[in-house]
PDB file of C-alpha atoms in Angstrom:
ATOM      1  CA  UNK A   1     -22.731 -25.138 -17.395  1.00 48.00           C
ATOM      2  CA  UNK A   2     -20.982 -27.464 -15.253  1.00 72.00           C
ATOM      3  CA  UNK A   3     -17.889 -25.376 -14.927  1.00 73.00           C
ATOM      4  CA  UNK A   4     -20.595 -22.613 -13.946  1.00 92.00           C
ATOM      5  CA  UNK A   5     -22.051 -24.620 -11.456  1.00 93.00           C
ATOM      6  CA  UNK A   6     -18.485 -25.139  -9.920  1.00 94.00           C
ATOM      7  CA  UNK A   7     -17.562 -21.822  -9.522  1.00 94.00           C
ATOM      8  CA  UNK A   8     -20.900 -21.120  -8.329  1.00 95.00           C
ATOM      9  CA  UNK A   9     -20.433 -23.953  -5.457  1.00 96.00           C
ATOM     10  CA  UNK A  10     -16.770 -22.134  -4.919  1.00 95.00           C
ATOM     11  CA  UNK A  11     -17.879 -19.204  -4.579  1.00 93.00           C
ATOM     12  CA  UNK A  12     -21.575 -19.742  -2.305  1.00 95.00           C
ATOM     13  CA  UNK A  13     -18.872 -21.896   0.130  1.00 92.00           C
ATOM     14  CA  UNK A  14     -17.064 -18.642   0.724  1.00 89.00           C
ATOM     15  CA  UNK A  15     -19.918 -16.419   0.978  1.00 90.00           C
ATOM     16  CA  UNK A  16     -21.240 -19.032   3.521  1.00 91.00           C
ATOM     17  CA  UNK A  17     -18.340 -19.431   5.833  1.00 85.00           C
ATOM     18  CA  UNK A  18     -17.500 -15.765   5.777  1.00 81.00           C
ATOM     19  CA  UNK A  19     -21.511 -14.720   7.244  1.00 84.00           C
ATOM     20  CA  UNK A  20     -22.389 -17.646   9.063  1.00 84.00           C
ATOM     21  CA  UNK A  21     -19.691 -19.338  10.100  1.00 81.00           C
ATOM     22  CA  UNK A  22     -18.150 -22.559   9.603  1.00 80.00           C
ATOM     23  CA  UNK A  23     -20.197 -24.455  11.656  1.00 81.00           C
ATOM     24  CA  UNK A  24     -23.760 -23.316   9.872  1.00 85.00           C
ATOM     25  CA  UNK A  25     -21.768 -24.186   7.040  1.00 88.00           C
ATOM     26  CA  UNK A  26     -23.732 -26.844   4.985  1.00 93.00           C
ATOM     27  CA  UNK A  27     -24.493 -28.807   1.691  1.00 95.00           C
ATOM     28  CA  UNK A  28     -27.613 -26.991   1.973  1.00 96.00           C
ATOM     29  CA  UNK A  29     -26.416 -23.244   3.489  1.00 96.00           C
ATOM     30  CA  UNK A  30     -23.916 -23.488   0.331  1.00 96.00           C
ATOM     31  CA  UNK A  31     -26.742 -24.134  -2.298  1.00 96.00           C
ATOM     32  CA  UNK A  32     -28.769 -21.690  -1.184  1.00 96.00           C
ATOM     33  CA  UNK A  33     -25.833 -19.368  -1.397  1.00 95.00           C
ATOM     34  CA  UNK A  34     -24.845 -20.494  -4.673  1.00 95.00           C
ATOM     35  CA  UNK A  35     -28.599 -20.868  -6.158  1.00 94.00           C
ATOM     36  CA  UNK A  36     -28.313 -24.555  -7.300  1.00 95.00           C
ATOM     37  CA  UNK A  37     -29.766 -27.843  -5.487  1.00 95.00           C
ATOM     38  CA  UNK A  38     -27.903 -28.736  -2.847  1.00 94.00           C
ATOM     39  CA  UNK A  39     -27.432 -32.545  -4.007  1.00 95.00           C
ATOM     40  CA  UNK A  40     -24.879 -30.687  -6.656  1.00 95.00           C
ATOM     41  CA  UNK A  41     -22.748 -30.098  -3.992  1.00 95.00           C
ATOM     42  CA  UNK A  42     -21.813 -34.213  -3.406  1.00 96.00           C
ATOM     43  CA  UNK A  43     -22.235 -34.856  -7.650  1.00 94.00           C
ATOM     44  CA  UNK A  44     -19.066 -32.208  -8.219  1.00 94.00           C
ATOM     45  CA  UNK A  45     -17.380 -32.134  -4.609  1.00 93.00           C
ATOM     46  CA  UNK A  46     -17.843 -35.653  -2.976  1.00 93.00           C
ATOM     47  CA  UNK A  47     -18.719 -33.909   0.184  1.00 91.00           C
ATOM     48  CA  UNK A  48     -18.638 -30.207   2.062  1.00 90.00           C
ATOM     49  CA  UNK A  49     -15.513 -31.013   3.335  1.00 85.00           C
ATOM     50  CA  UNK A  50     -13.920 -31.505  -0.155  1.00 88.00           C
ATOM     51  CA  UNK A  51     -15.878 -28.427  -1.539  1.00 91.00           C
ATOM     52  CA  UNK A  52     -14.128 -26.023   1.513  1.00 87.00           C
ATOM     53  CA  UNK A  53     -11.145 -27.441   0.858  1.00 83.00           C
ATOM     54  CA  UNK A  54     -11.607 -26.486  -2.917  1.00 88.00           C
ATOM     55  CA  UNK A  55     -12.932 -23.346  -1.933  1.00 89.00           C
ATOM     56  CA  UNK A  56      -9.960 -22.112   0.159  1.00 83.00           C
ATOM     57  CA  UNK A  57      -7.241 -22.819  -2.929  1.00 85.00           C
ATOM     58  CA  UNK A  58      -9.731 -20.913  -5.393  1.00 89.00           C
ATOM     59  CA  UNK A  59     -10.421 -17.864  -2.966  1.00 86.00           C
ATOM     60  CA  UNK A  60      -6.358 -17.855  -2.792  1.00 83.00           C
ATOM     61  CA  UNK A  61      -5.813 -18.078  -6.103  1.00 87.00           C
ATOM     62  CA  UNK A  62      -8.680 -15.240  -7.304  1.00 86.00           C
ATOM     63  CA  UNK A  63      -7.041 -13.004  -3.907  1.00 83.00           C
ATOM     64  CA  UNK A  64      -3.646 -13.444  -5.417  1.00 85.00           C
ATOM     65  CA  UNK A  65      -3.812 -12.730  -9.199  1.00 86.00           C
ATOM     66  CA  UNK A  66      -5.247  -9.206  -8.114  1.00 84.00           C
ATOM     67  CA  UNK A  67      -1.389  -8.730  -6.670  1.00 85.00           C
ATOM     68  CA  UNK A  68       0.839 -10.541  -8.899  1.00 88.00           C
ATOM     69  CA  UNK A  69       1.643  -7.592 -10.901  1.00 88.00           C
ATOM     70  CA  UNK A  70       1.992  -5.138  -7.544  1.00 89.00           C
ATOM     71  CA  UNK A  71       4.260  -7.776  -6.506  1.00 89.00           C
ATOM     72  CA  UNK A  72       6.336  -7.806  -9.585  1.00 90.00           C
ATOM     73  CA  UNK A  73       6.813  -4.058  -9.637  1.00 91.00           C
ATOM     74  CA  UNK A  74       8.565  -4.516  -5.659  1.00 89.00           C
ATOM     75  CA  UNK A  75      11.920  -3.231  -5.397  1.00 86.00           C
ATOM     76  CA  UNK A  76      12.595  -3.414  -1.579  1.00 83.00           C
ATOM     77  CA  UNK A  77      11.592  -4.728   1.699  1.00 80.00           C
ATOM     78  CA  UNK A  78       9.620  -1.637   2.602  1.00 81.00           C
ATOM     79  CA  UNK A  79       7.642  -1.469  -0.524  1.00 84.00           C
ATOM     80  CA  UNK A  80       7.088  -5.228   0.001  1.00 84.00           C
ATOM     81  CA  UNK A  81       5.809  -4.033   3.503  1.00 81.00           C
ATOM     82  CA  UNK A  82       4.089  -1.325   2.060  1.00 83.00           C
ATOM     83  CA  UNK A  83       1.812  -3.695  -0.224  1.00 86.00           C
ATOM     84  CA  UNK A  84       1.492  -5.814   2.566  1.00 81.00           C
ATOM     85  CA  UNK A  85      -0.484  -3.251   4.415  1.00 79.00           C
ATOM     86  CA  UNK A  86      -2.110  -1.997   1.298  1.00 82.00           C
ATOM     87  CA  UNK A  87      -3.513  -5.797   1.249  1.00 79.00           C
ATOM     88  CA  UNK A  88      -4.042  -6.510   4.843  1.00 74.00           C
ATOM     89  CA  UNK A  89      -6.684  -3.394   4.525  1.00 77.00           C
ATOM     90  CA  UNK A  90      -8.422  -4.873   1.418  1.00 77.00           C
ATOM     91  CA  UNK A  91      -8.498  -8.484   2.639  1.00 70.00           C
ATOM     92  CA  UNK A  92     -10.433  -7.023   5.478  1.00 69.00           C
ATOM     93  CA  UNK A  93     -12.822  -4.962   3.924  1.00 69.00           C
ATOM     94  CA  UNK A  94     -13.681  -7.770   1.589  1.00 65.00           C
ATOM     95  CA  UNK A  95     -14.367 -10.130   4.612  1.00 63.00           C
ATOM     96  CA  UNK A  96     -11.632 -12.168   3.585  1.00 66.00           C
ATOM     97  CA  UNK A  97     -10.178 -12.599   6.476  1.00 66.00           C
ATOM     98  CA  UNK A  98     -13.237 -13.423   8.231  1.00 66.00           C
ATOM     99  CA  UNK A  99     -12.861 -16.525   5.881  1.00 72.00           C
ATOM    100  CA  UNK A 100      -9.071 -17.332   6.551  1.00 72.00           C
ATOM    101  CA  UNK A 101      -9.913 -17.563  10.150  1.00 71.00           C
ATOM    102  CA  UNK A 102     -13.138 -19.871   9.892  1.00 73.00           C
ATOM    103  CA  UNK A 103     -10.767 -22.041   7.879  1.00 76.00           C
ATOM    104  CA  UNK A 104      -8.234 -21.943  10.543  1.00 75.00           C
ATOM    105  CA  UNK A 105     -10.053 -22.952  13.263  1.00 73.00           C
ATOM    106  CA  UNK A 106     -12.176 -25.696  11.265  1.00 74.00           C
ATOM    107  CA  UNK A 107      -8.614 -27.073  10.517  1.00 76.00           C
ATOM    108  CA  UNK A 108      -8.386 -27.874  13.894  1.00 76.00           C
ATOM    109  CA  UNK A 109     -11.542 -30.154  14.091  1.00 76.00           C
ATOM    110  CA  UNK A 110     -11.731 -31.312  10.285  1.00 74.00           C
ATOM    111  CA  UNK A 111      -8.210 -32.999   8.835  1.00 74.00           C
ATOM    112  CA  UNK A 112      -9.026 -32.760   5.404  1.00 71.00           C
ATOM    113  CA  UNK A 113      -9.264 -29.112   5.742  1.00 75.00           C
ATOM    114  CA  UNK A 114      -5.736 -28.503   6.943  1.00 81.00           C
ATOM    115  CA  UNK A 115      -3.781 -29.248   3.804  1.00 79.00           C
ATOM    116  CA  UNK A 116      -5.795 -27.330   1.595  1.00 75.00           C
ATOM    117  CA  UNK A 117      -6.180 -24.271   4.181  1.00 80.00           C
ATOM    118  CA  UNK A 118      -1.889 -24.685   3.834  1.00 82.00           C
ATOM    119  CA  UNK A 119      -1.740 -24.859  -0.156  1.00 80.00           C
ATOM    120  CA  UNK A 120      -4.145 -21.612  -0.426  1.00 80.00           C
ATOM    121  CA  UNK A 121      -1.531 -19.886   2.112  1.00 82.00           C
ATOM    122  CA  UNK A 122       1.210 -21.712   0.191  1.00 86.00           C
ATOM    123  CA  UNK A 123       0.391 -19.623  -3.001  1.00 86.00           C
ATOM    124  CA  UNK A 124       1.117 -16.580  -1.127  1.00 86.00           C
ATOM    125  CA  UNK A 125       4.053 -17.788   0.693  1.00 90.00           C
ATOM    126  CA  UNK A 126       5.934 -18.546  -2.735  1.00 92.00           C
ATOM    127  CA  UNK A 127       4.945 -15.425  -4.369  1.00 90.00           C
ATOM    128  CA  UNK A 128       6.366 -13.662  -1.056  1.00 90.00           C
ATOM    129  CA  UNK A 129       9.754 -15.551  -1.528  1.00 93.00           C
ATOM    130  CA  UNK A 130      10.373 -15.075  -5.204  1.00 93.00           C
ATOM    131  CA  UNK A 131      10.220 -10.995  -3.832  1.00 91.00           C
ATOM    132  CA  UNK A 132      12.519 -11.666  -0.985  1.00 89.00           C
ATOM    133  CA  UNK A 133      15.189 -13.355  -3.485  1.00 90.00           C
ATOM    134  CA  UNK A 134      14.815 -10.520  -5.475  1.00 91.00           C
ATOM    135  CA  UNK A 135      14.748  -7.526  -3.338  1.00 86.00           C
ATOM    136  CA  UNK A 136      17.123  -8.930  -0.857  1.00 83.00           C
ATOM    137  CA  UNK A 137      20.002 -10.330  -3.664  1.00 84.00           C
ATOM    138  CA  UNK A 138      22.467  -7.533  -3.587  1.00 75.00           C
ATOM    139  CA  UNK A 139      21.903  -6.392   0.416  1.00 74.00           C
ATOM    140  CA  UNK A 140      24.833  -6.873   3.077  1.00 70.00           C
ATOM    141  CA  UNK A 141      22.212  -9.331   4.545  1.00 72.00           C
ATOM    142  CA  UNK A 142      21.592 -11.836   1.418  1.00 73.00           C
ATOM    143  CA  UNK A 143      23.900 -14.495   2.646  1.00 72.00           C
ATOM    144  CA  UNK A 144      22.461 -14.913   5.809  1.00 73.00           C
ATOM    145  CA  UNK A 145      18.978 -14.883   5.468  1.00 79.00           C
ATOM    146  CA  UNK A 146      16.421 -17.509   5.120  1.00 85.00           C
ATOM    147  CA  UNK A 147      14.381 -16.769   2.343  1.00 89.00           C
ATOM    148  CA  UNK A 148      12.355 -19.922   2.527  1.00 92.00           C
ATOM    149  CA  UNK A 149      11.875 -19.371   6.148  1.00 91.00           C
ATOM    150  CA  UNK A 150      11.510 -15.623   5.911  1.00 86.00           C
ATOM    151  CA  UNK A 151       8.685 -15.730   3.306  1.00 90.00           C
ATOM    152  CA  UNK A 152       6.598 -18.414   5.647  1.00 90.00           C
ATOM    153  CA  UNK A 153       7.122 -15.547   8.716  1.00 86.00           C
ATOM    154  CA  UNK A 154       5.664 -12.775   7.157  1.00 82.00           C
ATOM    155  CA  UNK A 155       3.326 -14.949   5.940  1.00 82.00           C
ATOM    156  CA  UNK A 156       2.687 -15.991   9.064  1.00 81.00           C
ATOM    157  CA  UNK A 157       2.757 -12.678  10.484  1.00 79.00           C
ATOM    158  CA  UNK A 158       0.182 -10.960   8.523  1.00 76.00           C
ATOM    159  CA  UNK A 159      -2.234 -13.646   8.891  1.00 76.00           C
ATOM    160  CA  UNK A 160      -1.555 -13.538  12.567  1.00 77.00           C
ATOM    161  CA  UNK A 161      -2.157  -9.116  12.320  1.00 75.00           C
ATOM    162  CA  UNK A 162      -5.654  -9.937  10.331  1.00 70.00           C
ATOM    163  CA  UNK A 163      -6.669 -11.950  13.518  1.00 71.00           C
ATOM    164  CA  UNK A 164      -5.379 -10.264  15.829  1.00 76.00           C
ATOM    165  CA  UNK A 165      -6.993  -7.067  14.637  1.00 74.00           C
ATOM    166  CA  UNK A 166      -9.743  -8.412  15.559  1.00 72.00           C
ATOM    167  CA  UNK A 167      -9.101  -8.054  19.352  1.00 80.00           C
ATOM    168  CA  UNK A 168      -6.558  -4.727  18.843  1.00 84.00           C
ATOM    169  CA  UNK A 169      -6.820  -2.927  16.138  1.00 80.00           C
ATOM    170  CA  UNK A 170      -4.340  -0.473  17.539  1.00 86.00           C
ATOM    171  CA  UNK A 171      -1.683  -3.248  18.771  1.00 84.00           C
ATOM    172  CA  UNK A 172      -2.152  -4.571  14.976  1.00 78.00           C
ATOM    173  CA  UNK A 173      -1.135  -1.687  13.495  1.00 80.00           C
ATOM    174  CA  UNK A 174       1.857  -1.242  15.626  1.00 85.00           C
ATOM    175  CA  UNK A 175       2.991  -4.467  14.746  1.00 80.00           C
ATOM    176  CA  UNK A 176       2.801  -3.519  11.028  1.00 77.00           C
ATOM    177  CA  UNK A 177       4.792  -0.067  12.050  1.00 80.00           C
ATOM    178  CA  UNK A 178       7.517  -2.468  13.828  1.00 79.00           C
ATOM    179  CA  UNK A 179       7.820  -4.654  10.696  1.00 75.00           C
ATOM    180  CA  UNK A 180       8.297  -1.514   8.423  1.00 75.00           C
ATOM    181  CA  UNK A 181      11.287  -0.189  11.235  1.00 75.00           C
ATOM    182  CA  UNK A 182      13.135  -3.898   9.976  1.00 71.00           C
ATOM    183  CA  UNK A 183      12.854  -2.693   6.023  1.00 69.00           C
ATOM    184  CA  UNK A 184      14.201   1.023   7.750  1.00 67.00           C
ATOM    185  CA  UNK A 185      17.418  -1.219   9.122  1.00 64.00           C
ATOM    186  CA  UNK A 186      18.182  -3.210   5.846  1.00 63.00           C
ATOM    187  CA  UNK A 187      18.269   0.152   3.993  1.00 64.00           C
ATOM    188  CA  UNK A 188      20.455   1.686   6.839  1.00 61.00           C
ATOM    189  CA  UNK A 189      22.739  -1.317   6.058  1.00 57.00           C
ATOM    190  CA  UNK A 190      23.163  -0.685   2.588  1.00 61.00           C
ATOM    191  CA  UNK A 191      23.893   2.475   3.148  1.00 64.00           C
ATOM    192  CA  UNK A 192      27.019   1.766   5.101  1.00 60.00           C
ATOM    193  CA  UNK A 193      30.412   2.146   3.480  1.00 63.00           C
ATOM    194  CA  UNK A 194      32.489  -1.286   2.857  1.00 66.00           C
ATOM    195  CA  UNK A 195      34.168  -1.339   6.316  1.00 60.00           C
ATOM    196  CA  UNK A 196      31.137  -1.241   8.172  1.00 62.00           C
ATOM    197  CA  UNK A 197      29.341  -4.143   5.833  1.00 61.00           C
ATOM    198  CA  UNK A 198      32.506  -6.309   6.558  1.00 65.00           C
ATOM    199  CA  UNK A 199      32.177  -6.004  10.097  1.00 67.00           C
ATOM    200  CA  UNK A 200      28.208  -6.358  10.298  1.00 62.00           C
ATOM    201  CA  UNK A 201      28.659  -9.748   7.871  1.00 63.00           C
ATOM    202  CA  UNK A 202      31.458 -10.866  10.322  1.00 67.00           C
ATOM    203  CA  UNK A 203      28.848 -10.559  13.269  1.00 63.00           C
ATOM    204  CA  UNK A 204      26.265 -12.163  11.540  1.00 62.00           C
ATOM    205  CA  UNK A 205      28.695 -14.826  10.881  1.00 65.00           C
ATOM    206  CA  UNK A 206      29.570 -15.322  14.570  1.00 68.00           C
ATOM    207  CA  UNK A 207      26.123 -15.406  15.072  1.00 66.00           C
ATOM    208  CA  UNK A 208      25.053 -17.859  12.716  1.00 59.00           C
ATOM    209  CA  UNK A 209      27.994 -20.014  14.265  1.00 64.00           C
ATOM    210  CA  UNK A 210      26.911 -20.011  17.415  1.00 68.00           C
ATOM    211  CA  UNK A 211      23.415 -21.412  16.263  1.00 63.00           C
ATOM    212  CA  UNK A 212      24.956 -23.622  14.592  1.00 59.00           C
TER     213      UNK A 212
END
C-alpha cells in the first residue's frame, strides 16, 4: 500500500503541474489529484519540493522505457532523427511537455528542483549517446565528433523544439527538417570513395586544430 501511495503521489504531482501549473502546485492540489490526504505528501516526500523533484526522475524514467527498445533497433543518424520526431509528437500529445517546461522554469526559482529536472533529462541524454557511439562508429566523422557533447545538443535541441512549438509550430518543424538535412550529409559522407574521406578527415583535422 505504501508503494501504492507513492506512485500515486508521483503520478497526482504530474497530473498537477501539467493542468495547473507549477505555481497552483500544492501538498494539497497533489492529494486531491492523487486521492490520498494531503499530510501523505510530507510522511513519504519531506516536502512538495522533494515530491517534484521525485516526480520529474519517475515521469523520465516511465517516458523512456516506452523507447528503449525503438532506440535499440537505430541504425543511423536519420532514423535516430526519425524517432526523435516520432517522440517529440507523442510527448506533446501526452502533455508531457507541458510538464518539462513547468519544471524548467520552477528550476529557476526553486534550487532543489534543478538537479533532479537535470537527472530526468540525464536519462535521455545517455540513452541518446550510447546510439550516437553506435550509429556513428564506422562513419568518416567518428573521430571527430563529440559524442558526449553531441548527445547533450540534441538533447538540448528537442527540448528547446517542444517549447518553442509552442510559439511556432511551423519554425519548429523546420528546425526538425534542418536537423534531418545533417543525418542527409553524414550519409553523403559515407558514400564518398577513400580519396574524398581522406581529404574531408584532413579538413576536419585543420579544423579541430585551429580550435584547439
Amino acid at each position: 500500500m505504501s508503494a501504492d501511495t507513492r506512485t500515486k503521489l508521483l503520478e497526482g504531482a504530474l497530473r498537477t503541474v501539467t493542468e495547473q501549473g507549477i505555481a497552483k502546485t500544492s501538498a494539497r492540489t497533489i492529494a486531491a489529484a492523487a486521492g490520498v490526504n494531503q499530510a501523505l505528501v510530507f510522511y513519504h516526500f519531506g516536502s512538495v519540493d522533494e515530491l517534484l523533484a521525485a516526480a520529474c526522475r519517475y515521469g523520465a524514467e516511465q517516458r523512456l522505457a516506452g523507447y528503449r527498445e525503438g532506440l535499440s533497433r537505430v541504425g543511423s543518424l536519420a532514423e535516430l532523427l526519425e524517432l526523435g520526431r516520432n517522440l517529440h509528437t507523442e510527448q506533446r500529445a501526452g502533455g508531457h511537455v507541458a510538464v518539462l517546461a513547468q519544471l524548467l522554469a520552477g528550476a529557476r526559482t526553486q534550487p532543489r528542483l534543478a538537479p533532479a529536472t537535470a537527472a530526468g533529462l540525464a536519462l535521455w541524454i545517455d540513452e541518446i549517446e550510447q546510439v550516437l557511439a553506435r550509429v556513428l562508429t564506422d562513419t568518416p566523422i567518428a573521430a571527430f565528433v563529440d559524442v558526449p557533447g553531441l548527445s547533450r545538443a540534441l538533447a538540448a535541441s528537442f527540448v528547446g523544439l517542444e517549447l518553442y512549438e509552442g510559439v511556432d509550430p511551423d519554425g519548429a518543424l523546420a528546425a526538425l527538417d534542418a536537423l534531418e538535412q545533417l543525418s542527409g550529409l553524414v550519409a553523403v559522407l559515407e558514400d564518398l570513395g577513400p580519396v574524398a574521406q581522406r581529404a574531408v578527415r584532413a579538413h576536419l583535422r585543420r579544423s579541430a586544430a585551429r580550435r584547439g
